Amino acid sequence: MAAWFMMRRGSYVDALFCSLAYPIDVINFLRVSHALFSRWSIGYDPRLFIIDCSPLINEFRTRVNPHMWSVLFKRVLYEVASRIAKTMGALGLVTGESLGQVSSQTLHNLMAIEHGIDMPIYRPLIGLDKDDIVDYARRIGTYEESMRTEEFCAIFSEKPRTRVTIEELNNEFNKLDQGLINNLLSSVVTLRASAASKVIDELMLGTSNVEIDHVPEDAVVIDLRSRDEYETWHYPGAINVDINKLVSTVESMGRDRVYVLYCSRGLSSRWGALELRRLGFKAFSIDISRLRRSS
């Protein structure tokens, strides 16, 4: 959305994506990018920068205050983006923050996050509310793809700080491994927006059999949503597991079982199933709407 506002005023825009749940979140990012740029980027084929940010998960869990994860994540993104922007001669960073919409977007936190970033930061959505943003998304054709996307919550705080000071955030940032930013930058993959559809097809091949349409007999069903969502409704017999504890929970239950995961929109469950498969478990993802109809 922020990119569209800049493009409509004649600016060329590239996009940076921080992947925490490869390849599922990358597929979602590329779908939204294709919907946006294929229609609205006239005369320019935007560059898409994709970074493997999964090292941040363990780094945040082991080194920093969990109530500041969301704000610190933004701070790391700003740092990475500014370094990439400088190497390509970009004239500023464009972000999608809307004032007060989430905890990391309060005035106090935005000031702390951008401290030390020595290039302009443009926030074209800053005064819009959620309804405004949804209306614009429908107008420009990205709404449907955006609604299929959910945030991967592995490093987002349940009780986030809303008034982080510059000093506090700098202290947390300095706790991170000194080589972390350089390591993240070394993982950058760059492609043009015109190649998004092809890359989506390639990535989908590796995830095509992770989705199932029914729960096998004797399978362990795992609900990856929040505790509140689980208590409101869950599939009969499902156990509620924090995504951060998925691997350890499954390891304690054994490798001779079938695991079926579900979440709100499918990102966490598909990523979780792929991650468990990588470790040698038999795991699948199932759409929550199928479970609701069958229960």
Short mmCIF file of C-alpha atoms in Angstrom, two decimals:
data_model
loop_
_atom_site.label_atom_id
_atom_site.label_comp_id
_atom_site.label_asym_id
_atom_site.label_seq_id
_atom_site.Cartn_x
_atom_site.Cartn_y
_atom_site.Cartn_z
CA MET A 1 0.00 0.00 0.00
CA ALA A 2 2.76 2.47 0.92
CA ALA A 3 4.53 1.59 -2.33
CA TRP A 4 1.37 2.39 -4.32
CA PHE A 5 1.08 5.85 -2.76
CA MET A 6 4.68 6.60 -3.78
CA MET A 7 4.25 5.19 -7.28
CA ARG A 8 1.13 7.23 -7.93
CA ARG A 9 3.25 10.35 -7.42
CA GLY A 10 5.81 9.16 -9.95
CA SER A 11 8.44 7.52 -7.73
CA TYR A 12 10.17 4.28 -8.63
CA VAL A 13 9.85 1.82 -5.74
CA ASP A 14 11.65 -1.42 -4.90
CA ALA A 15 10.57 -3.81 -2.15
CA LEU A 16 12.38 -5.52 0.73
CA PHE A 17 10.98 -8.59 2.46
CA CYS A 18 12.26 -10.21 5.65
CA SER A 19 11.44 -13.93 5.59
CA LEU A 20 10.90 -15.68 8.90
CA ALA A 21 9.02 -18.72 7.58
CA TYR A 22 10.58 -19.67 4.25
CA PRO A 23 9.21 -20.57 1.73
CA ILE A 24 5.59 -20.00 2.82
CA ASP A 25 5.87 -16.31 3.67
CA VAL A 26 7.96 -15.65 0.55
CA ILE A 27 5.21 -17.10 -1.64
CA ASN A 28 2.69 -14.78 0.02
CA PHE A 29 4.99 -11.77 -0.43
CA LEU A 30 5.52 -12.53 -4.10
CA ARG A 31 1.78 -12.91 -4.70
CA VAL A 32 1.07 -9.48 -3.21
CA SER A 33 4.03 -7.97 -5.09
CA HIS A 34 2.79 -9.38 -8.38
CA ALA A 35 -0.73 -8.07 -7.77
CA LEU A 36 0.67 -4.61 -7.03
CA PHE A 37 3.54 -4.10 -9.44
CA SER A 38 2.15 -5.89 -12.50
CA ARG A 39 -0.68 -3.38 -12.56
CA TRP A 40 0.73 -0.17 -11.13
CA SER A 41 4.47 0.01 -11.80
CA ILE A 42 4.61 1.71 -15.20
CA GLY A 43 7.92 1.90 -17.04
CA TYR A 44 9.94 0.27 -14.25
CA ASP A 45 10.45 -3.35 -13.22
CA PRO A 46 10.92 -3.16 -9.43
CA ARG A 47 13.62 -5.08 -7.64
CA LEU A 48 12.48 -7.43 -4.90
CA PHE A 49 15.00 -8.04 -2.13
CA ILE A 50 14.34 -11.14 -0.03
CA ILE A 51 16.34 -11.70 3.15
CA ASP A 52 16.47 -14.81 5.33
CA CYS A 53 15.69 -13.31 8.73
CA SER A 54 15.14 -16.63 10.52
CA PRO A 55 18.40 -16.17 12.53
CA LEU A 56 16.60 -13.35 14.34
CA ILE A 57 14.25 -15.83 16.00
CA ASN A 58 16.90 -17.54 18.13
CA GLU A 59 18.83 -14.30 18.57
CA PHE A 60 15.80 -12.51 20.00
CA ARG A 61 14.75 -15.41 22.22
CA THR A 62 18.14 -15.81 23.83
CA ARG A 63 19.44 -12.24 24.10
CA VAL A 64 16.76 -9.55 24.39
CA ASN A 65 13.72 -8.45 26.40
CA PRO A 66 10.67 -10.30 24.97
CA HIS A 67 8.43 -7.27 25.57
CA MET A 68 10.54 -5.36 23.05
CA TRP A 69 10.76 -7.95 20.28
CA SER A 70 8.27 -6.19 17.98
CA VAL A 71 10.00 -2.82 18.24
CA LEU A 72 13.49 -4.30 17.95
CA PHE A 73 12.44 -6.28 14.88
CA LYS A 74 11.44 -3.01 13.21
CA ARG A 75 14.75 -1.46 14.24
CA VAL A 76 16.69 -4.30 12.61
CA LEU A 77 14.59 -3.98 9.44
CA TYR A 78 15.31 -0.25 9.26
CA GLU A 79 19.03 -0.90 9.61
CA VAL A 80 19.08 -3.61 6.94
CA ALA A 81 16.91 -1.58 4.57
CA SER A 82 19.02 1.55 4.94
CA ARG A 83 22.20 -0.33 4.10
CA ILE A 84 20.67 -1.86 0.99
CA ALA A 85 19.20 1.50 0.00
CA LYS A 86 22.61 3.18 0.19
CA THR A 87 24.29 0.57 -1.99
CA MET A 88 21.76 1.16 -4.78
CA GLY A 89 21.60 4.94 -4.48
CA ALA A 90 18.02 5.06 -3.20
CA LEU A 91 16.76 8.38 -1.87
CA GLY A 92 14.91 7.10 1.19
CA LEU A 93 12.96 4.34 2.90
CA VAL A 94 9.21 3.91 2.50
CA THR A 95 7.36 2.12 5.30
CA GLY A 96 3.74 1.13 5.84
CA GLU A 97 3.24 2.31 9.41
CA SER A 98 -0.14 3.72 10.41
CA LEU A 99 0.00 5.71 13.63
CA GLY A 100 -1.10 3.68 16.63
CA GLN A 101 -2.45 0.74 14.64
CA VAL A 102 -0.16 -1.73 16.42
CA SER A 103 2.15 -1.42 19.41
CA SER A 104 5.32 -0.74 17.43
CA GLN A 105 3.67 2.20 15.66
CA THR A 106 3.16 4.60 18.58
CA LEU A 107 4.87 7.99 18.36
CA HIS A 108 7.36 6.99 21.08
CA ASN A 109 8.30 3.73 19.37
CA LEU A 110 8.55 5.22 15.88
CA MET A 111 10.94 7.85 17.18
CA ALA A 112 13.09 5.20 18.87
CA ILE A 113 13.05 2.90 15.83
CA GLU A 114 14.23 5.52 13.34
CA HIS A 115 16.93 6.99 15.57
CA GLY A 116 20.33 6.63 13.89
CA ILE A 117 18.94 5.95 10.41
CA ASP A 118 20.63 8.68 8.37
CA MET A 119 18.29 8.84 5.39
CA PRO A 120 14.73 10.07 4.85
CA ILE A 121 11.86 7.83 5.96
CA TYR A 122 8.53 8.27 4.17
CA ARG A 123 5.31 7.03 5.77
CA PRO A 124 2.43 7.66 3.34
CA LEU A 125 -0.06 5.66 5.45
CA ILE A 126 0.69 7.35 8.76
CA GLY A 127 -2.68 9.11 9.09
CA LEU A 128 -4.89 6.35 7.72
CA ASP A 129 -6.91 3.95 9.86
CA LYS A 130 -7.53 0.27 9.16
CA ASP A 131 -10.75 0.88 7.23
CA ASP A 132 -9.02 3.43 4.99
CA ILE A 133 -6.23 0.97 4.23
CA VAL A 134 -8.67 -1.84 3.43
CA ASP A 135 -10.60 0.44 1.07
CA TYR A 136 -7.42 1.38 -0.78
CA ALA A 137 -6.31 -2.27 -0.93
CA ARG A 138 -9.58 -3.18 -2.62
CA ARG A 139 -9.17 -0.29 -5.02
CA ILE A 140 -5.67 -1.20 -6.14
CA GLY A 141 -6.27 -4.96 -6.29
CA THR A 142 -4.08 -6.28 -3.46
CA TYR A 143 -6.77 -6.95 -0.88
CA GLU A 144 -7.46 -10.60 -1.72
CA GLU A 145 -3.81 -11.60 -1.69
CA SER A 146 -3.14 -9.58 1.46
CA MET A 147 -6.00 -11.32 3.26
CA ARG A 148 -4.37 -14.68 2.54
CA THR A 149 -1.29 -13.51 4.41
CA GLU A 150 -0.73 -13.65 8.16
CA GLU A 151 2.17 -12.47 10.23
CA PHE A 152 4.53 -15.14 11.49
CA CYS A 153 4.40 -14.56 15.24
CA ALA A 154 7.61 -16.26 16.40
CA ILE A 155 9.22 -12.99 17.54
CA PHE A 156 6.24 -10.74 18.18
CA SER A 157 5.55 -9.85 21.81
CA GLU A 158 2.27 -10.76 23.52
CA LYS A 159 2.66 -7.81 25.92
CA PRO A 160 4.66 -5.31 23.88
CA ARG A 161 6.04 -2.04 25.16
CA THR A 162 4.37 1.02 23.65
CA ARG A 163 6.71 3.74 24.99
CA VAL A 164 10.22 2.49 24.33
CA THR A 165 12.92 5.15 24.64
CA ILE A 166 15.82 5.58 22.26
CA GLU A 167 18.25 4.54 24.99
CA GLU A 168 16.28 1.39 25.85
CA LEU A 169 16.04 0.30 22.24
CA ASN A 170 19.72 0.97 21.59
CA ASN A 171 20.61 -1.14 24.64
CA GLU A 172 18.57 -4.06 23.29
CA PHE A 173 19.99 -3.61 19.78
CA ASN A 174 23.52 -3.71 21.17
CA LYS A 175 22.81 -7.08 22.82
CA LEU A 176 22.52 -8.68 19.38
CA ASP A 177 25.48 -10.46 17.82
CA GLN A 178 27.76 -7.84 16.27
CA GLY A 179 27.87 -9.71 12.97
CA LEU A 180 24.12 -10.24 12.74
CA ILE A 181 23.29 -7.43 10.30
CA ASN A 182 26.12 -8.43 7.96
CA ASN A 183 24.96 -12.05 8.08
CA LEU A 184 21.42 -11.02 7.19
CA LEU A 185 22.67 -8.91 4.30
CA SER A 186 24.73 -11.81 3.00
CA SER A 187 21.51 -13.81 2.53
CA VAL A 188 19.85 -11.28 0.19
CA VAL A 189 18.28 -12.70 -2.95
CA THR A 190 17.30 -10.16 -5.60
CA LEU A 191 14.81 -10.62 -8.42
CA ARG A 192 12.67 -8.44 -10.60
CA ALA A 193 8.94 -8.16 -10.00
CA SER A 194 8.27 -9.48 -13.50
CA ALA A 195 9.77 -12.82 -12.40
CA ALA A 196 7.50 -13.19 -9.36
CA SER A 197 5.00 -15.59 -10.98
CA LYS A 198 7.74 -17.95 -12.13
CA VAL A 199 9.40 -18.01 -8.72
CA ILE A 200 6.03 -18.62 -7.03
CA ASP A 201 5.51 -21.69 -9.22
CA GLU A 202 8.98 -22.99 -8.35
CA LEU A 203 8.46 -22.53 -4.62
CA MET A 204 5.01 -24.09 -4.73
CA LEU A 205 6.46 -27.34 -6.10
CA GLY A 206 8.22 -27.89 -2.80
CA THR A 207 5.07 -27.38 -0.74
CA SER A 208 2.45 -29.04 -2.92
CA ASN A 209 1.88 -32.12 -0.75
CA VAL A 210 1.94 -30.49 2.66
CA GLU A 211 -1.78 -29.64 2.60
CA ILE A 212 -4.38 -32.32 3.34
CA ASP A 213 -8.18 -32.17 3.33
CA HIS A 214 -8.95 -34.47 6.27
CA VAL A 215 -7.46 -35.56 9.58
CA PRO A 216 -6.03 -39.10 9.39
CA GLU A 217 -7.15 -41.55 12.03
CA ASP A 218 -5.04 -41.39 15.23
CA ALA A 219 -3.26 -38.22 14.06
CA VAL A 220 -2.17 -35.64 16.62
CA VAL A 221 -3.90 -32.35 15.80
CA ILE A 222 -2.03 -29.21 16.82
CA ASP A 223 -3.62 -25.76 17.07
CA LEU A 224 -1.00 -23.03 16.58
CA ARG A 225 -3.27 -20.07 17.34
CA SER A 226 -3.33 -17.97 20.49
CA ARG A 227 -4.73 -19.41 23.71
CA ASP A 228 -7.76 -17.13 23.51
CA GLU A 229 -8.58 -18.28 19.98
CA TYR A 230 -8.11 -21.90 21.03
CA GLU A 231 -10.47 -21.55 23.98
CA THR A 232 -13.11 -19.85 21.83
CA TRP A 233 -13.12 -22.80 19.42
CA HIS A 234 -10.79 -25.64 18.59
CA TYR A 235 -10.96 -28.93 16.75
CA PRO A 236 -12.00 -31.72 19.17
CA GLY A 237 -8.92 -33.28 20.70
CA ALA A 238 -6.52 -30.66 19.33
CA ILE A 239 -3.71 -29.49 21.58
CA ASN A 240 -2.70 -25.83 21.73
CA VAL A 241 1.03 -25.30 21.09
CA ASP A 242 3.03 -22.07 20.90
CA ILE A 243 4.85 -21.93 17.54
CA ASN A 244 8.08 -21.35 19.46
CA LYS A 245 7.63 -24.68 21.25
CA LEU A 246 6.37 -26.73 18.31
CA VAL A 247 9.53 -28.73 17.68
CA SER A 248 10.20 -29.54 21.34
CA THR A 249 6.56 -30.54 21.88
CA VAL A 250 6.53 -32.89 18.91
CA GLU A 251 9.89 -34.36 19.83
CA SER A 252 8.49 -35.23 23.27
CA MET A 253 5.56 -37.04 21.63
CA GLY A 254 7.63 -39.20 19.31
CA ARG A 255 8.45 -39.77 15.65
CA ASP A 256 6.05 -42.65 15.10
CA ARG A 257 2.96 -40.42 14.93
CA VAL A 258 1.28 -38.29 12.28
CA TYR A 259 0.95 -34.58 13.09
CA VAL A 260 -1.68 -32.29 11.57
CA LEU A 261 -1.27 -28.55 12.17
CA TYR A 262 -3.68 -25.68 11.72
CA CYS A 263 -3.69 -21.92 12.38
CA SER A 264 -5.73 -18.88 11.40
CA ARG A 265 -4.71 -18.49 7.76
CA GLY A 266 -2.26 -21.27 7.03
CA LEU A 267 1.16 -19.61 7.17
CA SER A 268 2.25 -20.93 10.56
CA SER A 269 0.77 -24.40 10.01
CA ARG A 270 2.35 -24.87 6.58
CA TRP A 271 5.70 -23.58 7.76
CA GLY A 272 5.48 -25.75 10.87
CA ALA A 273 4.67 -28.86 8.87
CA LEU A 274 7.58 -28.24 6.50
CA GLU A 275 9.92 -27.61 9.42
CA LEU A 276 8.85 -30.85 11.13
CA ARG A 277 9.33 -32.75 7.87
CA ARG A 278 12.83 -31.32 7.57
CA LEU A 279 13.52 -32.87 10.98
CA GLY A 280 12.15 -36.26 9.94
CA PHE A 281 8.57 -36.11 11.26
CA LYS A 282 5.44 -36.96 9.29
CA ALA A 283 3.51 -33.70 9.36
CA PHE A 284 0.77 -31.93 7.41
CA SER A 285 -1.17 -28.68 7.39
CA ILE A 286 -4.93 -28.40 7.12
CA ASP A 287 -7.18 -25.39 6.47
CA ILE A 288 -9.07 -24.39 9.61
CA SER A 289 -12.29 -23.92 7.61
CA ARG A 290 -12.25 -27.63 6.73
CA LEU A 291 -11.95 -28.50 10.41
CA ARG A 292 -14.82 -26.23 11.37
CA ARG A 293 -17.08 -27.88 8.78
CA SER A 294 -16.11 -31.39 9.83
CA SER A 295 -16.35 -30.95 13.62
#
